[in-house]
Amino acid sequence: MNAHLQPTGSAYFIAKETEVDEKHTLSVLVDNEPGVLARVIGLFSGRGYNIESLTVSETEHEAHLSRITVVTRGTPHVLEQIKAQLERLVPVHRVVDLTVRANTLGHERPIEREVALVKVKGTGDNRAEMLRLADAFHAKVVDATVEHFIFEITGKSSKIDQFVAIMKPLGLIEVCRTGIAAMNRGAQGM
């Protein structure tokens, strides 16, 4: 076997060479109890799967259920393995591949949104430019002094990436992002 094709210990290695990596958004409905998130994350890290985005929150208070939204990347074979392994975890009630469901419904992707807080520092012309660009991106000022702004921006990850990139040369100090929240279009639930 060639040196560059040696197994890495990652599940990505076992995928067929002809398969191409795809980015998928998975929605996982779990019991809201201590240790569940650690078990889900452990499944990913223990098998060498990467998590690009992770959000979790209780969504059904009376039923004590939480929804974990995971964005991951892999070949179709690896993605099927991830879903099957998640479904076998005891506190998991349901796993839905929102990307596959969106395609089934005739959409390219599920509805995906992210929130970010972006802190920038500047004076004079840079300050005016920051406000102009924030307005163009529909970002709200949530904190301000004569030296800085903190903007709140909501949208697709690509929109937030673009906003952060244009703020860098103007005085970007810090960025905090929530991760992706996702849902499919239409009247059908998860």
PDB file of C-alpha atoms in Angstrom:
ATOM      1  CA  MET A   1       0.000   0.000   0.000  1.00  0.00           C
ATOM      2  CA  ASN A   2       1.329   3.469  -0.825  1.00  0.00           C
ATOM      3  CA  ALA A   3       2.515   5.507   2.150  1.00  0.00           C
ATOM      4  CA  HIS A   4       0.015   8.277   1.434  1.00  0.00           C
ATOM      5  CA  LEU A   5      -2.866   5.751   1.506  1.00  0.00           C
ATOM      6  CA  GLN A   6      -2.170   4.301   4.952  1.00  0.00           C
ATOM      7  CA  PRO A   7      -5.208   4.041   7.241  1.00  0.00           C
ATOM      8  CA  THR A   8      -5.506   7.060   9.511  1.00  0.00           C
ATOM      9  CA  GLY A   9      -7.810   5.580  12.141  1.00  0.00           C
ATOM     10  CA  SER A  10     -10.597   7.763  10.766  1.00  0.00           C
ATOM     11  CA  ALA A  11     -13.793   6.375   9.267  1.00  0.00           C
ATOM     12  CA  TYR A  12     -13.212   8.682   6.303  1.00  0.00           C
ATOM     13  CA  PHE A  13     -10.502   6.299   5.094  1.00  0.00           C
ATOM     14  CA  ILE A  14     -12.887   3.390   4.505  1.00  0.00           C
ATOM     15  CA  ALA A  15     -15.047   5.319   2.035  1.00  0.00           C
ATOM     16  CA  LYS A  16     -14.888   4.323  -1.585  1.00  0.00           C
ATOM     17  CA  GLU A  17     -12.382   6.381  -3.547  1.00  0.00           C
ATOM     18  CA  THR A  18     -15.040   7.395  -6.082  1.00  0.00           C
ATOM     19  CA  GLU A  19     -17.319   8.981  -3.459  1.00  0.00           C
ATOM     20  CA  VAL A  20     -17.095  12.723  -2.926  1.00  0.00           C
ATOM     21  CA  ASP A  21     -17.463  14.464   0.440  1.00  0.00           C
ATOM     22  CA  GLU A  22     -20.787  16.199   0.989  1.00  0.00           C
ATOM     23  CA  LYS A  23     -21.855  18.612   3.722  1.00  0.00           C
ATOM     24  CA  HIS A  24     -25.021  17.510   5.540  1.00  0.00           C
ATOM     25  CA  THR A  25     -27.088  18.997   8.336  1.00  0.00           C
ATOM     26  CA  LEU A  26     -28.456  16.444  10.786  1.00  0.00           C
ATOM     27  CA  SER A  27     -31.192  17.090  13.329  1.00  0.00           C
ATOM     28  CA  VAL A  28     -31.142  14.776  16.347  1.00  0.00           C
ATOM     29  CA  LEU A  29     -33.992  14.679  18.878  1.00  0.00           C
ATOM     30  CA  VAL A  30     -32.727  13.479  22.277  1.00  0.00           C
ATOM     31  CA  ASP A  31     -33.728  13.283  25.923  1.00  0.00           C
ATOM     32  CA  ASN A  32     -32.711  16.445  27.755  1.00  0.00           C
ATOM     33  CA  GLU A  33     -30.600  14.838  30.457  1.00  0.00           C
ATOM     34  CA  PRO A  34     -26.994  15.084  31.663  1.00  0.00           C
ATOM     35  CA  GLY A  35     -24.403  13.356  29.489  1.00  0.00           C
ATOM     36  CA  VAL A  36     -26.440  13.038  26.282  1.00  0.00           C
ATOM     37  CA  LEU A  37     -24.511  15.714  24.396  1.00  0.00           C
ATOM     38  CA  ALA A  38     -21.229  14.152  25.529  1.00  0.00           C
ATOM     39  CA  ARG A  39     -22.358  10.783  24.166  1.00  0.00           C
ATOM     40  CA  VAL A  40     -23.304  12.266  20.795  1.00  0.00           C
ATOM     41  CA  ILE A  41     -20.030  14.189  20.533  1.00  0.00           C
ATOM     42  CA  GLY A  42     -18.144  11.099  21.701  1.00  0.00           C
ATOM     43  CA  LEU A  43     -19.628   9.126  18.825  1.00  0.00           C
ATOM     44  CA  PHE A  44     -18.213  11.661  16.366  1.00  0.00           C
ATOM     45  CA  SER A  45     -14.777  12.044  17.948  1.00  0.00           C
ATOM     46  CA  GLY A  46     -14.343   8.339  18.674  1.00  0.00           C
ATOM     47  CA  ARG A  47     -14.799   7.474  15.019  1.00  0.00           C
ATOM     48  CA  GLY A  48     -12.864  10.392  13.550  1.00  0.00           C
ATOM     49  CA  TYR A  49     -15.896  12.265  12.189  1.00  0.00           C
ATOM     50  CA  ASN A  50     -15.599  16.039  12.056  1.00  0.00           C
ATOM     51  CA  ILE A  51     -18.266  18.420  13.346  1.00  0.00           C
ATOM     52  CA  GLU A  52     -18.371  21.718  11.431  1.00  0.00           C
ATOM     53  CA  SER A  53     -21.182  23.207  13.516  1.00  0.00           C
ATOM     54  CA  LEU A  54     -23.039  22.077  16.630  1.00  0.00           C
ATOM     55  CA  THR A  55     -26.025  23.657  18.361  1.00  0.00           C
ATOM     56  CA  VAL A  56     -28.256  22.235  21.052  1.00  0.00           C
ATOM     57  CA  SER A  57     -31.234  23.502  22.987  1.00  0.00           C
ATOM     58  CA  GLU A  58     -34.295  22.167  24.737  1.00  0.00           C
ATOM     59  CA  THR A  59     -37.176  22.411  22.261  1.00  0.00           C
ATOM     60  CA  GLU A  60     -39.961  20.528  24.022  1.00  0.00           C
ATOM     61  CA  HIS A  61     -39.856  21.539  27.682  1.00  0.00           C
ATOM     62  CA  GLU A  62     -42.767  19.384  28.900  1.00  0.00           C
ATOM     63  CA  ALA A  63     -41.414  16.278  27.158  1.00  0.00           C
ATOM     64  CA  HIS A  64     -37.805  17.066  28.264  1.00  0.00           C
ATOM     65  CA  LEU A  65     -36.518  16.813  24.698  1.00  0.00           C
ATOM     66  CA  SER A  66     -33.638  18.693  23.120  1.00  0.00           C
ATOM     67  CA  ARG A  67     -32.728  19.157  19.491  1.00  0.00           C
ATOM     68  CA  ILE A  68     -29.100  18.832  18.447  1.00  0.00           C
ATOM     69  CA  THR A  69     -28.229  20.266  15.040  1.00  0.00           C
ATOM     70  CA  VAL A  70     -24.955  18.922  13.650  1.00  0.00           C
ATOM     71  CA  VAL A  71     -23.306  19.985  10.419  1.00  0.00           C
ATOM     72  CA  THR A  72     -20.785  17.398   9.263  1.00  0.00           C
ATOM     73  CA  ARG A  73     -19.024  16.394   6.094  1.00  0.00           C
ATOM     74  CA  GLY A  74     -18.363  12.978   4.619  1.00  0.00           C
ATOM     75  CA  THR A  75     -19.000  10.621   1.750  1.00  0.00           C
ATOM     76  CA  PRO A  76     -22.527   9.235   1.393  1.00  0.00           C
ATOM     77  CA  HIS A  77     -21.289   5.972   2.946  1.00  0.00           C
ATOM     78  CA  VAL A  78     -19.787   7.740   5.969  1.00  0.00           C
ATOM     79  CA  LEU A  79     -22.903   9.907   6.411  1.00  0.00           C
ATOM     80  CA  GLU A  80     -25.093   6.788   6.451  1.00  0.00           C
ATOM     81  CA  GLN A  81     -22.795   5.284   9.101  1.00  0.00           C
ATOM     82  CA  ILE A  82     -23.062   8.428  11.225  1.00  0.00           C
ATOM     83  CA  LYS A  83     -26.878   8.385  11.056  1.00  0.00           C
ATOM     84  CA  ALA A  84     -27.088   4.656  11.845  1.00  0.00           C
ATOM     85  CA  GLN A  85     -24.738   4.994  14.823  1.00  0.00           C
ATOM     86  CA  LEU A  86     -26.627   8.024  16.156  1.00  0.00           C
ATOM     87  CA  GLU A  87     -29.926   6.130  15.904  1.00  0.00           C
ATOM     88  CA  ARG A  88     -28.490   3.326  18.072  1.00  0.00           C
ATOM     89  CA  LEU A  89     -27.698   5.650  20.992  1.00  0.00           C
ATOM     90  CA  VAL A  90     -30.213   5.078  23.803  1.00  0.00           C
ATOM     91  CA  PRO A  91     -31.293   8.693  24.490  1.00  0.00           C
ATOM     92  CA  VAL A  92     -31.797   9.440  20.765  1.00  0.00           C
ATOM     93  CA  HIS A  93     -35.450   9.488  19.661  1.00  0.00           C
ATOM     94  CA  ARG A  94     -35.017  10.485  16.025  1.00  0.00           C
ATOM     95  CA  VAL A  95     -32.309  11.386  13.511  1.00  0.00           C
ATOM     96  CA  VAL A  96     -33.256  13.353  10.401  1.00  0.00           C
ATOM     97  CA  ASP A  97     -30.818  14.241   7.652  1.00  0.00           C
ATOM     98  CA  LEU A  98     -32.240  17.664   6.813  1.00  0.00           C
ATOM     99  CA  THR A  99     -30.107  17.864   3.663  1.00  0.00           C
ATOM    100  CA  VAL A 100     -31.580  14.636   2.251  1.00  0.00           C
ATOM    101  CA  ARG A 101     -35.101  15.672   3.282  1.00  0.00           C
ATOM    102  CA  ALA A 102     -34.660  19.088   1.608  1.00  0.00           C
ATOM    103  CA  ASN A 103     -33.565  17.381  -1.621  1.00  0.00           C
ATOM    104  CA  THR A 104     -36.575  15.048  -1.421  1.00  0.00           C
ATOM    105  CA  LEU A 105     -38.836  18.101  -1.101  1.00  0.00           C
ATOM    106  CA  GLY A 106     -37.183  19.709  -4.151  1.00  0.00           C
ATOM    107  CA  HIS A 107     -34.956  22.176  -2.287  1.00  0.00           C
ATOM    108  CA  GLU A 108     -31.194  22.482  -2.462  1.00  0.00           C
ATOM    109  CA  ARG A 109     -30.660  22.900   1.312  1.00  0.00           C
ATOM    110  CA  PRO A 110     -32.727  23.202   4.474  1.00  0.00           C
ATOM    111  CA  ILE A 111     -33.301  26.666   5.940  1.00  0.00           C
ATOM    112  CA  GLU A 112     -30.107  27.363   7.884  1.00  0.00           C
ATOM    113  CA  ARG A 113     -29.427  30.428  10.001  1.00  0.00           C
ATOM    114  CA  GLU A 114     -26.726  31.519  12.401  1.00  0.00           C
ATOM    115  CA  VAL A 115     -26.337  34.458  14.770  1.00  0.00           C
ATOM    116  CA  ALA A 116     -23.020  36.224  15.357  1.00  0.00           C
ATOM    117  CA  LEU A 117     -21.793  39.015  17.580  1.00  0.00           C
ATOM    118  CA  VAL A 118     -19.007  40.980  15.890  1.00  0.00           C
ATOM    119  CA  LYS A 119     -16.876  43.486  17.821  1.00  0.00           C
ATOM    120  CA  VAL A 120     -15.003  46.140  15.856  1.00  0.00           C
ATOM    121  CA  LYS A 121     -12.880  49.066  16.975  1.00  0.00           C
ATOM    122  CA  GLY A 122     -12.286  52.225  15.021  1.00  0.00           C
ATOM    123  CA  THR A 123     -12.629  55.970  14.715  1.00  0.00           C
ATOM    124  CA  GLY A 124     -13.264  58.541  11.992  1.00  0.00           C
ATOM    125  CA  ASP A 125     -13.886  57.310   8.470  1.00  0.00           C
ATOM    126  CA  ASN A 126     -13.503  53.641   9.481  1.00  0.00           C
ATOM    127  CA  ARG A 127     -16.284  54.092  12.017  1.00  0.00           C
ATOM    128  CA  ALA A 128     -18.639  55.556   9.419  1.00  0.00           C
ATOM    129  CA  GLU A 129     -17.756  52.748   6.994  1.00  0.00           C
ATOM    130  CA  MET A 130     -18.467  50.128   9.689  1.00  0.00           C
ATOM    131  CA  LEU A 131     -21.953  51.564  10.193  1.00  0.00           C
ATOM    132  CA  ARG A 132     -22.600  51.772   6.456  1.00  0.00           C
ATOM    133  CA  LEU A 133     -21.575  48.147   5.910  1.00  0.00           C
ATOM    134  CA  ALA A 134     -23.533  46.965   8.956  1.00  0.00           C
ATOM    135  CA  ASP A 135     -26.618  48.628   7.516  1.00  0.00           C
ATOM    136  CA  ALA A 136     -26.040  46.938   4.138  1.00  0.00           C
ATOM    137  CA  PHE A 137     -25.845  43.538   5.903  1.00  0.00           C
ATOM    138  CA  HIS A 138     -28.834  44.307   8.164  1.00  0.00           C
ATOM    139  CA  ALA A 139     -26.634  43.983  11.260  1.00  0.00           C
ATOM    140  CA  LYS A 140     -27.879  45.669  14.419  1.00  0.00           C
ATOM    141  CA  VAL A 141     -25.749  47.709  16.805  1.00  0.00           C
ATOM    142  CA  VAL A 142     -26.178  46.074  20.227  1.00  0.00           C
ATOM    143  CA  ASP A 143     -23.397  47.951  22.028  1.00  0.00           C
ATOM    144  CA  ALA A 144     -21.387  51.060  21.213  1.00  0.00           C
ATOM    145  CA  THR A 145     -18.896  53.498  22.663  1.00  0.00           C
ATOM    146  CA  VAL A 146     -16.835  56.198  20.968  1.00  0.00           C
ATOM    147  CA  GLU A 147     -14.175  53.518  20.308  1.00  0.00           C
ATOM    148  CA  HIS A 148     -16.105  50.370  19.349  1.00  0.00           C
ATOM    149  CA  PHE A 149     -19.279  48.702  18.088  1.00  0.00           C
ATOM    150  CA  ILE A 150     -20.716  45.274  18.716  1.00  0.00           C
ATOM    151  CA  PHE A 151     -22.948  44.197  15.852  1.00  0.00           C
ATOM    152  CA  GLU A 152     -25.486  41.374  15.883  1.00  0.00           C
ATOM    153  CA  ILE A 153     -25.957  39.716  12.514  1.00  0.00           C
ATOM    154  CA  THR A 154     -28.268  36.865  11.564  1.00  0.00           C
ATOM    155  CA  GLY A 155     -28.290  34.890   8.350  1.00  0.00           C
ATOM    156  CA  LYS A 156     -26.667  32.138   6.365  1.00  0.00           C
ATOM    157  CA  SER A 157     -23.150  31.221   7.431  1.00  0.00           C
ATOM    158  CA  SER A 158     -21.812  32.562   4.134  1.00  0.00           C
ATOM    159  CA  LYS A 159     -23.337  35.991   4.873  1.00  0.00           C
ATOM    160  CA  ILE A 160     -21.687  36.058   8.295  1.00  0.00           C
ATOM    161  CA  ASP A 161     -18.363  34.930   6.798  1.00  0.00           C
ATOM    162  CA  GLN A 162     -18.569  37.790   4.296  1.00  0.00           C
ATOM    163  CA  PHE A 163     -19.438  40.365   6.983  1.00  0.00           C
ATOM    164  CA  VAL A 164     -16.525  39.241   9.158  1.00  0.00           C
ATOM    165  CA  ALA A 165     -14.143  39.361   6.181  1.00  0.00           C
ATOM    166  CA  ILE A 166     -15.045  42.954   5.301  1.00  0.00           C
ATOM    167  CA  MET A 167     -14.798  44.067   8.950  1.00  0.00           C
ATOM    168  CA  LYS A 168     -11.263  42.645   9.349  1.00  0.00           C
ATOM    169  CA  PRO A 169      -9.430  45.532   7.679  1.00  0.00           C
ATOM    170  CA  LEU A 170     -11.671  48.065   9.443  1.00  0.00           C
ATOM    171  CA  GLY A 171     -10.772  46.949  12.968  1.00  0.00           C
ATOM    172  CA  LEU A 172     -12.228  43.527  13.776  1.00  0.00           C
ATOM    173  CA  ILE A 173     -11.524  42.595  17.398  1.00  0.00           C
ATOM    174  CA  GLU A 174     -13.642  39.535  18.181  1.00  0.00           C
ATOM    175  CA  VAL A 175     -16.348  37.247  16.761  1.00  0.00           C
ATOM    176  CA  CYS A 176     -18.742  34.931  18.594  1.00  0.00           C
ATOM    177  CA  ARG A 177     -21.014  32.640  16.548  1.00  0.00           C
ATOM    178  CA  THR A 178     -23.901  30.437  17.650  1.00  0.00           C
ATOM    179  CA  GLY A 179     -23.596  27.653  15.115  1.00  0.00           C
ATOM    180  CA  ILE A 180     -26.304  26.681  12.658  1.00  0.00           C
ATOM    181  CA  ALA A 181     -29.975  26.260  13.472  1.00  0.00           C
ATOM    182  CA  ALA A 182     -31.780  24.445  10.674  1.00  0.00           C
ATOM    183  CA  MET A 183     -35.238  23.344   9.607  1.00  0.00           C
ATOM    184  CA  ASN A 184     -36.830  22.146   6.387  1.00  0.00           C
ATOM    185  CA  ARG A 185     -39.437  24.128   4.453  1.00  0.00           C
ATOM    186  CA  GLY A 186     -43.072  23.092   4.432  1.00  0.00           C
ATOM    187  CA  ALA A 187     -45.686  22.013   6.962  1.00  0.00           C
ATOM    188  CA  GLN A 188     -44.064  18.675   7.881  1.00  0.00           C
ATOM    189  CA  GLY A 189     -42.161  18.514  11.175  1.00  0.00           C
ATOM    190  CA  MET A 190     -38.991  16.674  11.997  1.00  0.00           C
TER     191      MET A 190
END
